[in-house]
CSV table of C-alpha atoms in Angstrom, one decimal:
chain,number,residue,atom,x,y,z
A,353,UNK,CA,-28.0,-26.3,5.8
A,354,UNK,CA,-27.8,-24.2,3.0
A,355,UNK,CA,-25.3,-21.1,3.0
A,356,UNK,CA,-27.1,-17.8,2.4
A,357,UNK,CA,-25.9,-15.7,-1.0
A,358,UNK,CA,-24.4,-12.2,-0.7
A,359,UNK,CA,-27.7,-11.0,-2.5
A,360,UNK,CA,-30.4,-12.3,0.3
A,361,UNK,CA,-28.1,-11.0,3.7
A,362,UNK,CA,-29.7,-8.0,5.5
A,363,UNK,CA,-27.3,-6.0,7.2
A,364,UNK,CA,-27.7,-7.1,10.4
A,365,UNK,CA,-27.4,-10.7,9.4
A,366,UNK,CA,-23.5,-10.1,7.8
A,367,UNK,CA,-22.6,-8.4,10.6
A,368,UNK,CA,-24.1,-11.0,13.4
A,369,UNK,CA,-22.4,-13.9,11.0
A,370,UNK,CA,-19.4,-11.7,10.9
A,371,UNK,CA,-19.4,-12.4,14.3
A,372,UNK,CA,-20.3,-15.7,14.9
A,373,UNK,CA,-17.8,-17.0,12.3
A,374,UNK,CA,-15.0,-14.7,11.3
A,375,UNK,CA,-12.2,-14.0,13.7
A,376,UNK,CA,-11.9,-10.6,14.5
A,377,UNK,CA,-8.7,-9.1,13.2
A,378,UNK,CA,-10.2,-5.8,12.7
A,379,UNK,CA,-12.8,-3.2,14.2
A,380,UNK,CA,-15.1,-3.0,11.5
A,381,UNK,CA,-17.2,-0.3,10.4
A,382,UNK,CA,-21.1,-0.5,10.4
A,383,UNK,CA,-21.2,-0.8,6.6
A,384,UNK,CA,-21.9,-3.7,4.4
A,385,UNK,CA,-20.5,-3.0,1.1
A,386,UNK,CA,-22.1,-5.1,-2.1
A,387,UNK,CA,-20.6,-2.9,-5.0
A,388,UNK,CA,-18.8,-0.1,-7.0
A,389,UNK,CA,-18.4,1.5,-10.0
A,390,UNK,CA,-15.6,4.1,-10.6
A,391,UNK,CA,-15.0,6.3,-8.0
A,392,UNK,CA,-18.1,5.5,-5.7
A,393,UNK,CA,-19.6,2.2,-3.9
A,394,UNK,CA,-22.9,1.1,-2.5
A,395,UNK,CA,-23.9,-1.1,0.7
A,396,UNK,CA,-26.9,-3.5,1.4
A,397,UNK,CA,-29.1,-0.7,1.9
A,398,UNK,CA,-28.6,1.6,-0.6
A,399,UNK,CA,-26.5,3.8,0.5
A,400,UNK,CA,-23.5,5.5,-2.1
A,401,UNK,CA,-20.1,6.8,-1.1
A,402,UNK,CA,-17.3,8.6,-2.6
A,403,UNK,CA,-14.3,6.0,-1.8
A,404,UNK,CA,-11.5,7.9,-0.6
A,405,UNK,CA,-9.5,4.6,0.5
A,406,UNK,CA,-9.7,2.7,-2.0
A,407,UNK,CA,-9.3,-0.9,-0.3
A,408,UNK,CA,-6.3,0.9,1.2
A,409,UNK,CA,-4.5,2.4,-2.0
A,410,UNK,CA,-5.5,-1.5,-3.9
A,411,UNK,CA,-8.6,-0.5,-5.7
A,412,UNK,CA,-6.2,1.9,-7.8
A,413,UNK,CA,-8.5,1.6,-11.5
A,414,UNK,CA,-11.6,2.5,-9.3
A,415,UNK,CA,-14.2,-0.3,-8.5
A,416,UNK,CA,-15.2,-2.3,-11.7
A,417,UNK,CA,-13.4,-0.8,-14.2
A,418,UNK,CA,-14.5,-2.9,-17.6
A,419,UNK,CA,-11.3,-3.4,-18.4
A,420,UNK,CA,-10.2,-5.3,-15.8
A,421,UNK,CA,-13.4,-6.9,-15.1
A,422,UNK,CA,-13.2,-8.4,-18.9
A,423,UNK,CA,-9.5,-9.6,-18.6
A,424,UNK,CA,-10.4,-11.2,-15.1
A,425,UNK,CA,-13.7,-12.9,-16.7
A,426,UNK,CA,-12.1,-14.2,-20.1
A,427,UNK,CA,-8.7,-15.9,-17.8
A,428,UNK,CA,-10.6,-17.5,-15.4
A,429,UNK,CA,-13.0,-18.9,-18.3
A,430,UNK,CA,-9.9,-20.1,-19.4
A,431,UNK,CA,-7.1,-21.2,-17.1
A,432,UNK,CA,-6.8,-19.7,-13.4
A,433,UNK,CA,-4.1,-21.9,-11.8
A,434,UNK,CA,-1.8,-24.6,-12.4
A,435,UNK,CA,1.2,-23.8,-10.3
A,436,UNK,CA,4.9,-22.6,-10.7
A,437,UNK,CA,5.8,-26.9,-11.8
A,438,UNK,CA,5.0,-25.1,-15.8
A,439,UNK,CA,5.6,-22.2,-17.6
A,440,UNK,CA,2.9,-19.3,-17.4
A,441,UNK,CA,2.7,-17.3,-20.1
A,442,UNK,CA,1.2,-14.1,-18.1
A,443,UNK,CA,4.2,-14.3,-15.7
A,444,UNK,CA,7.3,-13.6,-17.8
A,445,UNK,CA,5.2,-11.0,-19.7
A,446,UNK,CA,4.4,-9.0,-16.4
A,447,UNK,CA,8.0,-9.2,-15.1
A,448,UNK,CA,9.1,-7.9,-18.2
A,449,UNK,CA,6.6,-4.9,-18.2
A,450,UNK,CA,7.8,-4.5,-15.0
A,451,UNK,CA,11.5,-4.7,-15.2
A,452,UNK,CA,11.3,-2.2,-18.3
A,453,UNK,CA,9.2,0.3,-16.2
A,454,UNK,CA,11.7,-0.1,-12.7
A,455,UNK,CA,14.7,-0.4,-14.1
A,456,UNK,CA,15.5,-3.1,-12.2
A,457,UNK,CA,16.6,-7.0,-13.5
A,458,UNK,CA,13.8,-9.8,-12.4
A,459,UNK,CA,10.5,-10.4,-10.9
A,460,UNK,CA,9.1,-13.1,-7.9
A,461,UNK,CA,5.3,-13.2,-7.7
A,462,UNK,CA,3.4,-13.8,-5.1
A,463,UNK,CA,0.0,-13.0,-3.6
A,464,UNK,CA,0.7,-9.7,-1.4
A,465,UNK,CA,2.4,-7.4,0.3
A,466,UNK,CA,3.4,-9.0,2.9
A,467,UNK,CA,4.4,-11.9,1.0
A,468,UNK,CA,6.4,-9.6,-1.5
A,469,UNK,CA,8.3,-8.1,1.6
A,470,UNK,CA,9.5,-11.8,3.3
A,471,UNK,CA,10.8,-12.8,-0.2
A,472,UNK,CA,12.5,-9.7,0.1
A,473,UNK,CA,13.7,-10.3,3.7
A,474,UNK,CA,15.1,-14.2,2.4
A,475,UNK,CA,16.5,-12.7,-0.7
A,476,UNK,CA,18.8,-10.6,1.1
A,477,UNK,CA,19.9,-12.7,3.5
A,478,UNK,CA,20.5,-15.1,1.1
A,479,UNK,CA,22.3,-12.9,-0.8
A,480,UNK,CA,24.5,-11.8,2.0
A,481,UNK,CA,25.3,-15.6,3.1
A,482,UNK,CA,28.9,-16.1,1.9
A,483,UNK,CA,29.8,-12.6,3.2
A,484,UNK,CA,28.4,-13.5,6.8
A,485,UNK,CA,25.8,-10.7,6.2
A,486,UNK,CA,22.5,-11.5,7.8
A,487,UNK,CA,21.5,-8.0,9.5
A,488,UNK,CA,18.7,-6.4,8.8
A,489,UNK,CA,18.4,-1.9,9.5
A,490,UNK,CA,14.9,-0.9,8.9
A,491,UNK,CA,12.6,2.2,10.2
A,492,UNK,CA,10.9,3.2,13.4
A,493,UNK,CA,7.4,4.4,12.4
A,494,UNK,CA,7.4,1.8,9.3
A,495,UNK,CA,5.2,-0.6,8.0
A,496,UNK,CA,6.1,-4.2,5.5
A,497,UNK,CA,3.4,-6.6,6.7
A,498,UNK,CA,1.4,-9.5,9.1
A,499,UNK,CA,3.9,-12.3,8.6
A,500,UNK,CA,6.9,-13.0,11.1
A,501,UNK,CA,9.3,-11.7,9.0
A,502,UNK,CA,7.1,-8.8,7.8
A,503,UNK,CA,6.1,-7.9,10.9
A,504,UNK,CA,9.3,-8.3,12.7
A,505,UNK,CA,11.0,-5.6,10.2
A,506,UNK,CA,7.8,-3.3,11.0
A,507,UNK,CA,9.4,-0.5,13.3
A,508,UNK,CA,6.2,-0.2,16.0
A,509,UNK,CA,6.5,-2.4,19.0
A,510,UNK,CA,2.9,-2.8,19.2
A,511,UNK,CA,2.5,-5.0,16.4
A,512,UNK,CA,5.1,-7.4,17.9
A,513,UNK,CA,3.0,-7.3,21.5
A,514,UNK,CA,1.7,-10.9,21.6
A,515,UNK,CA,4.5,-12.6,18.9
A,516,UNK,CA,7.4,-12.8,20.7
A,517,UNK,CA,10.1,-13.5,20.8
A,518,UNK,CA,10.7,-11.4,17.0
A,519,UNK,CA,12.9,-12.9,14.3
A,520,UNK,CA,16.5,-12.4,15.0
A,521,UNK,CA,18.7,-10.0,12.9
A,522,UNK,CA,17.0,-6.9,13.0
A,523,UNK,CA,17.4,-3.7,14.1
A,524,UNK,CA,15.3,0.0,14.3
A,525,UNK,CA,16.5,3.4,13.6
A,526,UNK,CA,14.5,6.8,13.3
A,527,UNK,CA,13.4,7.6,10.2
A,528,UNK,CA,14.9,10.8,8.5
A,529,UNK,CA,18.1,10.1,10.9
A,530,UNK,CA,21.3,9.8,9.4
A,531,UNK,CA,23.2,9.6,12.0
A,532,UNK,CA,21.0,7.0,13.6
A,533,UNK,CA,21.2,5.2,10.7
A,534,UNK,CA,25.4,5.5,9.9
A,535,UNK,CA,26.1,4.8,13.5
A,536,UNK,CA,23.6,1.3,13.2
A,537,UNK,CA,25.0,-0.4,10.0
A,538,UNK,CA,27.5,-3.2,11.0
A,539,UNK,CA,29.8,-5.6,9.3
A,540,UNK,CA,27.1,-7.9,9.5
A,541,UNK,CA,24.6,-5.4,7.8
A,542,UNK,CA,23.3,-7.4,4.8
A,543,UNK,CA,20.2,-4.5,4.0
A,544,UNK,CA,18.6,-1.3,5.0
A,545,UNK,CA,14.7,-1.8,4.0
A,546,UNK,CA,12.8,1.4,4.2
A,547,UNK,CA,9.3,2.7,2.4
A,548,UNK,CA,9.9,5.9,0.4
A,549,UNK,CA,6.6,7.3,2.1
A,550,UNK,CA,5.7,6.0,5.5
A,551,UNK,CA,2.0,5.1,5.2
A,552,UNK,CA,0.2,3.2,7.8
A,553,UNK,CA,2.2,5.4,10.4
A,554,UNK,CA,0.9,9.0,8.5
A,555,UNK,CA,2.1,9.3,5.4
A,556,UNK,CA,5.6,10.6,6.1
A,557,UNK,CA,8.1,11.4,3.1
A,558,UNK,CA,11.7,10.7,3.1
A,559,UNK,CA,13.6,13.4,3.2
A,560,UNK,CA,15.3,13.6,-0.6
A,561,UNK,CA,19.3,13.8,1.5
A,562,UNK,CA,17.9,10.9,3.8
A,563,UNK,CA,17.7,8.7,0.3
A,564,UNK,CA,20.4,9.8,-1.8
A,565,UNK,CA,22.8,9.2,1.4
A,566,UNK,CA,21.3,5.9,2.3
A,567,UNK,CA,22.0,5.0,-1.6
A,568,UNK,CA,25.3,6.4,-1.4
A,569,UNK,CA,26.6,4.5,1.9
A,570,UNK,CA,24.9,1.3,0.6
A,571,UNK,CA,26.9,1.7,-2.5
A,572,UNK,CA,29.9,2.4,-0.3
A,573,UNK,CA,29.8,-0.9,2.1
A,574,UNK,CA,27.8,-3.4,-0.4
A,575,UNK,CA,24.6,-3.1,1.1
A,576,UNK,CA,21.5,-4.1,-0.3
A,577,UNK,CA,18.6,-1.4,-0.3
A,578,UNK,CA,15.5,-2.5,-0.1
A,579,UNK,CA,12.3,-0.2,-1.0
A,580,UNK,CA,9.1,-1.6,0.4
A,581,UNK,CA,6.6,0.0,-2.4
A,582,UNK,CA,3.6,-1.9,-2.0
A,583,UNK,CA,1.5,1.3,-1.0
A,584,UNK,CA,3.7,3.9,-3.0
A,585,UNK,CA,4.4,1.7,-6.2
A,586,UNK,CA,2.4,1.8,-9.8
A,587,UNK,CA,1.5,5.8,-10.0
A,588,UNK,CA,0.1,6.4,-6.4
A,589,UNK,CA,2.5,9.5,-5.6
A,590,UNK,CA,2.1,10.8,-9.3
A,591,UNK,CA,5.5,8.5,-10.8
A,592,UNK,CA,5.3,4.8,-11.7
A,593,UNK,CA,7.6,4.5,-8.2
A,594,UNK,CA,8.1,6.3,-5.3
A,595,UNK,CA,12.0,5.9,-5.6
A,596,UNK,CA,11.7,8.0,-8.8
A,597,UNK,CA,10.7,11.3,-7.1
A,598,UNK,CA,14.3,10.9,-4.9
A,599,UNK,CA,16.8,10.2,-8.2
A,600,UNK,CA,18.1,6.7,-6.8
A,601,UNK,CA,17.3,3.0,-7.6
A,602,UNK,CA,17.2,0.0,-5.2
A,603,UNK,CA,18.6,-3.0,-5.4
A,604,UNK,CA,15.1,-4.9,-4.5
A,605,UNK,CA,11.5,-3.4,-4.7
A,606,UNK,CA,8.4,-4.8,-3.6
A,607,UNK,CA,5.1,-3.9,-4.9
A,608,UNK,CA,0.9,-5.2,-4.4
A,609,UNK,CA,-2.0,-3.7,-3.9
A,610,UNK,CA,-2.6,-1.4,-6.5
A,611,UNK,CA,-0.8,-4.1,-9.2
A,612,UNK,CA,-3.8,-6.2,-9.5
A,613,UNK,CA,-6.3,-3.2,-9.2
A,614,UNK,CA,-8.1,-5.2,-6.6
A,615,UNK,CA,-7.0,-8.6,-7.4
A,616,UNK,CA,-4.3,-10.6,-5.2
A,617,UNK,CA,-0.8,-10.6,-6.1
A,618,UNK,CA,2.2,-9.4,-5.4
A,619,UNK,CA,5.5,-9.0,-6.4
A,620,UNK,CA,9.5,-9.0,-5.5
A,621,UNK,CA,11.9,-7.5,-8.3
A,622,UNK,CA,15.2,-6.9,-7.8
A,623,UNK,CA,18.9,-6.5,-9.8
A,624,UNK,CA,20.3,-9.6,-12.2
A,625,UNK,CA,22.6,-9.5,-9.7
A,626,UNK,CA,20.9,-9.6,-6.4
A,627,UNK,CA,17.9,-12.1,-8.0
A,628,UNK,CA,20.5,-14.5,-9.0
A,629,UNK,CA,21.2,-15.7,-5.1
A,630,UNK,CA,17.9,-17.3,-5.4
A,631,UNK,CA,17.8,-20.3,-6.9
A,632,UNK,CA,15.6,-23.0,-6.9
A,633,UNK,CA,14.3,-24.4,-3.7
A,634,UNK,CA,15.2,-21.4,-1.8
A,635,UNK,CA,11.9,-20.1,-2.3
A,636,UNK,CA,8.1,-20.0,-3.8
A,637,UNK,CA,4.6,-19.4,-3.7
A,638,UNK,CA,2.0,-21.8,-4.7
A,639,UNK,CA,-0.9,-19.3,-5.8
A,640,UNK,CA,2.4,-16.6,-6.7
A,641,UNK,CA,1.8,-15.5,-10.4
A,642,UNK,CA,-1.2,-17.8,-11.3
A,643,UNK,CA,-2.5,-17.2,-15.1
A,644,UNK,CA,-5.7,-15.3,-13.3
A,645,UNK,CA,-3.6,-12.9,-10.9
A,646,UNK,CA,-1.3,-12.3,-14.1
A,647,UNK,CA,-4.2,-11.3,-16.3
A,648,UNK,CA,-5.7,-8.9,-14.1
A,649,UNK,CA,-2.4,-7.1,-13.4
A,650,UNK,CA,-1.2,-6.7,-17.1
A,651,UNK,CA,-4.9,-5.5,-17.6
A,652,UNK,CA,-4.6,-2.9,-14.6
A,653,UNK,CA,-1.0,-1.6,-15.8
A,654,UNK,CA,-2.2,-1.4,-19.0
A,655,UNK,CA,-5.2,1.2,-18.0
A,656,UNK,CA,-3.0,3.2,-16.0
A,657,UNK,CA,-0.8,3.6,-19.2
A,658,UNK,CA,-3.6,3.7,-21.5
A,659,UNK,CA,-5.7,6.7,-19.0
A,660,UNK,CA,-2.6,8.4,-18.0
A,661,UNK,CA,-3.5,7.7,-14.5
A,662,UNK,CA,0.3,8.7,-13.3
A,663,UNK,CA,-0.4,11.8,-14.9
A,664,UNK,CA,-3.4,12.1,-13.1
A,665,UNK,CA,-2.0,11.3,-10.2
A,666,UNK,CA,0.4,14.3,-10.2
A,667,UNK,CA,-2.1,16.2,-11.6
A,668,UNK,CA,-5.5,15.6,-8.9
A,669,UNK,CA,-2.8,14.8,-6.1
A,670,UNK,CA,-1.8,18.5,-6.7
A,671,UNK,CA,-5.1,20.1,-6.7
A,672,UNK,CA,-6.0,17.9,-3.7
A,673,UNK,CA,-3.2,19.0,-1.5
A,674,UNK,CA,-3.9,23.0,-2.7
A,675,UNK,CA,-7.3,22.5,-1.7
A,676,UNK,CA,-6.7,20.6,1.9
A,677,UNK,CA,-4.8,23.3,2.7
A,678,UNK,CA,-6.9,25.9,1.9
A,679,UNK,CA,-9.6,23.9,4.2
A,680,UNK,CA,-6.8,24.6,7.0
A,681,UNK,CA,-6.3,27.9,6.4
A,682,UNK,CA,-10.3,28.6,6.7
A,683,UNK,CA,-11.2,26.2,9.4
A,684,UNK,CA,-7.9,26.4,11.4
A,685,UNK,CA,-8.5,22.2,12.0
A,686,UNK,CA,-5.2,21.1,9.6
A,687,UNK,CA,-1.7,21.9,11.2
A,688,UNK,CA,0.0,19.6,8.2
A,689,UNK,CA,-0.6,18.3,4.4
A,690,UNK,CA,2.3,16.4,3.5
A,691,UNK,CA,2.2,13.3,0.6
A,692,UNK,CA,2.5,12.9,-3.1
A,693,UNK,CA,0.3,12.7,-5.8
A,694,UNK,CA,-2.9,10.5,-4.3
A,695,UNK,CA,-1.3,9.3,-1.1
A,696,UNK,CA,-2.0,12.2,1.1
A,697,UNK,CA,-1.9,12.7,4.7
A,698,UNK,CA,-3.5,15.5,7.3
A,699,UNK,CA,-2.4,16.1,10.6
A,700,UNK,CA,-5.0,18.0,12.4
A,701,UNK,CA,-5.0,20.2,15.4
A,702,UNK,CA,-7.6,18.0,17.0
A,703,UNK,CA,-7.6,14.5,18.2
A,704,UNK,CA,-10.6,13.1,16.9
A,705,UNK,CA,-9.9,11.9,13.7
A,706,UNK,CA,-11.6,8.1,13.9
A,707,UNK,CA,-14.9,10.6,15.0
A,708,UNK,CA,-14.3,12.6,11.9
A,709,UNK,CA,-13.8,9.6,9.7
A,710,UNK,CA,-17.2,7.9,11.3
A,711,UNK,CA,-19.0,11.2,10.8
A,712,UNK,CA,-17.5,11.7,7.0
A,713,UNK,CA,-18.9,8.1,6.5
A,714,UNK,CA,-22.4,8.7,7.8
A,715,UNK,CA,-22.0,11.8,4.8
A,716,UNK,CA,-20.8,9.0,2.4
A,717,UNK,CA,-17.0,10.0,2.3
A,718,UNK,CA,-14.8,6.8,3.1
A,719,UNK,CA,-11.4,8.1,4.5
A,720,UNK,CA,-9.1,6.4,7.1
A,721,UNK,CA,-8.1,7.7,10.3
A,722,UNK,CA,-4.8,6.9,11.8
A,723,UNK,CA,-4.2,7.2,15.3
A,724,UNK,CA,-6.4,10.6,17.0
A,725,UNK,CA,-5.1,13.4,15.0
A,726,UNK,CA,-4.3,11.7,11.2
A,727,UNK,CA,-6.4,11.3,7.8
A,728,UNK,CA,-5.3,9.3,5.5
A,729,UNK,CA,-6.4,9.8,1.9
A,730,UNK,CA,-5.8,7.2,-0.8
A,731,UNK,CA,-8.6,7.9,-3.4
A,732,UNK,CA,-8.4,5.8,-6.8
A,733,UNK,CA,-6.0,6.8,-9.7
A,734,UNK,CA,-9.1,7.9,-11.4
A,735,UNK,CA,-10.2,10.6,-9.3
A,736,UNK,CA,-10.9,13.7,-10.8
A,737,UNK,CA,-10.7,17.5,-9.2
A,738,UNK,CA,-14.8,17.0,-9.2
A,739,UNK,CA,-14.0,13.8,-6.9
A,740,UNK,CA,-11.6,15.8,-4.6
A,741,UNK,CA,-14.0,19.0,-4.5
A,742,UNK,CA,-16.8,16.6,-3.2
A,743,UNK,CA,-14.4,14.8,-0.5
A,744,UNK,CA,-13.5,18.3,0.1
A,745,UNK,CA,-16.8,19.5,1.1
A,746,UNK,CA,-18.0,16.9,3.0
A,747,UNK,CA,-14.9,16.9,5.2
A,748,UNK,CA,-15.1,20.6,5.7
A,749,UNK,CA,-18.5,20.3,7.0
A,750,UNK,CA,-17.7,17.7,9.2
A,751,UNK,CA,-15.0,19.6,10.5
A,752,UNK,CA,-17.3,22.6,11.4
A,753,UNK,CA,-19.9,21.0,12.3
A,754,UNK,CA,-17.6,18.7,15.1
A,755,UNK,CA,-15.5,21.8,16.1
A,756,UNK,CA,-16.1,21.9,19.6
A,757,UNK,CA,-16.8,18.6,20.3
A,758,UNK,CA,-13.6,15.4,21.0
């Protein structure tokens, strides 16, 4: 039988497929989604929206941006994959854009965040080997991905509900506790892995004392940090990193989504040092770094040089924030605003956020509720103060119009 195109399924026959055929990892939205351009997208009947999301803060050049379309197109009419058994010209030019822009001493390329995070997880422990050091702190409230490793270092019980028993060697503090945290680390402590901004939990900012201790006591008992930025990293919070707003460095860094501006791949950097317990056989990635995931990052950290998208960042992440607030002030609906740049996050006095977010999509706003009473915000790098007066609106409406009802 012959499998039906994209072009020729009706709505109704995606999502009836969808469900025939796909295992259901998530609760979907009514939406079939064909394509983008820049700030908005379109689905299967017509319909535009102003993306707010962005493929959760990956989409960070917008949707189609010609750059990155023509840098994907000419690779993969070219070379796409040969594996890591030969040299790959596009890798050892990315890790070098990338150590010069981190600071940090070599690059491990895989295909995402999760992937980025358990070469992290190995790294350290394989670092830590000859010292006995195999302990792992990381953060209640935290997020570093779906695989056993990943997940086990996630700090919310409910994602390990189903997958036990965990991966050994780990252990969970609160986050923005120092305290918690000094009174954790043990001789056996080989890292502390934390994200500079919590994400998938609300968008929660370390505090700038939480870091520059956490730095100073790693320092102090030769302790690896480890920064999970595969939401923060590559301009989101208005700098290149997240670690940059706090004045510290890690020892390892992790990075995705936004890196190949919609593409698959992600990456593991970390000191001379540190990188030189790996050797090889201790670990790899079969699609990690292939010429066509290469191409299409180099293309997407070459736009957000080339636009000024950190900048912009800053800049519309500012604006943003000024005008979310002001929203609050008028509609009495926000209790908090709290994120940097263009990873933003509302608390609201209500706990109806998923009916918000359903209503704002029926308006042609994509946002992302978390929980009952969160919004996350992760608009392209791209977005303008146009973009955010328009997101602006739409949610303000919503939030009148939805006052009374949860």
């Amino acid at each position: 039988m012959a499998v039906l195109s994209q072009k020729s399924m009706d709505t109704q026959k995606v999502m009836q497929m969808d469900a025939d055929y796909v295992m259901h990892t998530f609760n979907r939205q009514p939406v079939v989604l064909t394509h983008g351009k820049g700030m908005r997208v379109w689905d299967s009947e017509g319909r535009e929206y102003l993306d707010f999301l962005a493929g959760i803060a990956v989409n960070g050049l917008g949707h189609a941006h010609p750059k990155l379309v023509a840098a994907i197109s000419e690779q993969a009419s070219k070379l796409m994959h040969v594996s890591n058994l030969y040299y790959i010209p596009g890798q050892p030019a990315l890790a070098k854009k990338l150590v010069e822009l981190s600071g940090l001493g070599k690059a491990f390329f895989c295909n995402s965040g999760a992937e980025a995070n358990e070469a992290a997880i190995k790294l350290a422990r394989k670092w830590g080997k000859e010292a006995g050091k195999f302990e792992i702190i990381t953060a209640l409230g935290s997020f570093h991905g779906r695989t056993m490793g990943a997940v086990t270092a996630t700090g919310q019980p409910k994602y390990h509900d189903g997958f036990k028993p965990m991966v050994p060697g780990f252990s969970y503090v609160p986050y923005n506790d120092i305290s918690a945290l000094d009174a954790a680390v043990t001789d056996a402590t080989c890292a502390i892995m934390l994200e500079p901004i919590q994400g998938e939990s609300g968008v929660h900012p370390a505090q700038p004392e939480y870091l520059s201790h956490i730095r100073k006591l790693c320092d102090e008992r030769g302790i690896l940090l480890i920064l999970d930025e595969v939401q923060t990293g590559l301009a989101r919070t208005g700098k290149w990193f997240g670690f940059q707003h706090y004045g510290i460095k890690p020892d390892i860094m992790t990075l995705a989504k936004t890196l190949g501006g919609g593409f698959p791949i992600g990456a593991c950097l970390a000191t001379d040092s540190v990188a030189s317990a790996f050797v090889p056989g201790n670990h790899a990635s079969t699609f990690g770094g292939n010429p066509l995931a290469c191409a299409a990052a180099i293309a997407t950290l070459e736009v957000i040089e080339d636009e000024d998208l950190v900048e912009n960042a800053a800049k519309t992440g500012a604006y943003f924030q000024k005008s979310l607030r002001a929203l609050g002030d008028r509609s009495g609906d926000i209790a908090d605003v709290r994120g940097f740049g263009l990873m933003v996050g509302v608390e609201l006095t209500r706990n109806d956020a998923p009916a918000i977010a359903a209503e704002c999509l029926k308006r042609g706003l994509i946002i992302n509720p978390i929980g009952q009473n969160i919004i996350r915000f992760l608009p392209p790098l791209i977005a303008t103060e146009t973009d955010v007066d328009n997101a602006v609106r739409i949610l303000s409406a919503v939030l009148l119009e939805t006052a009374y009802i949860e």
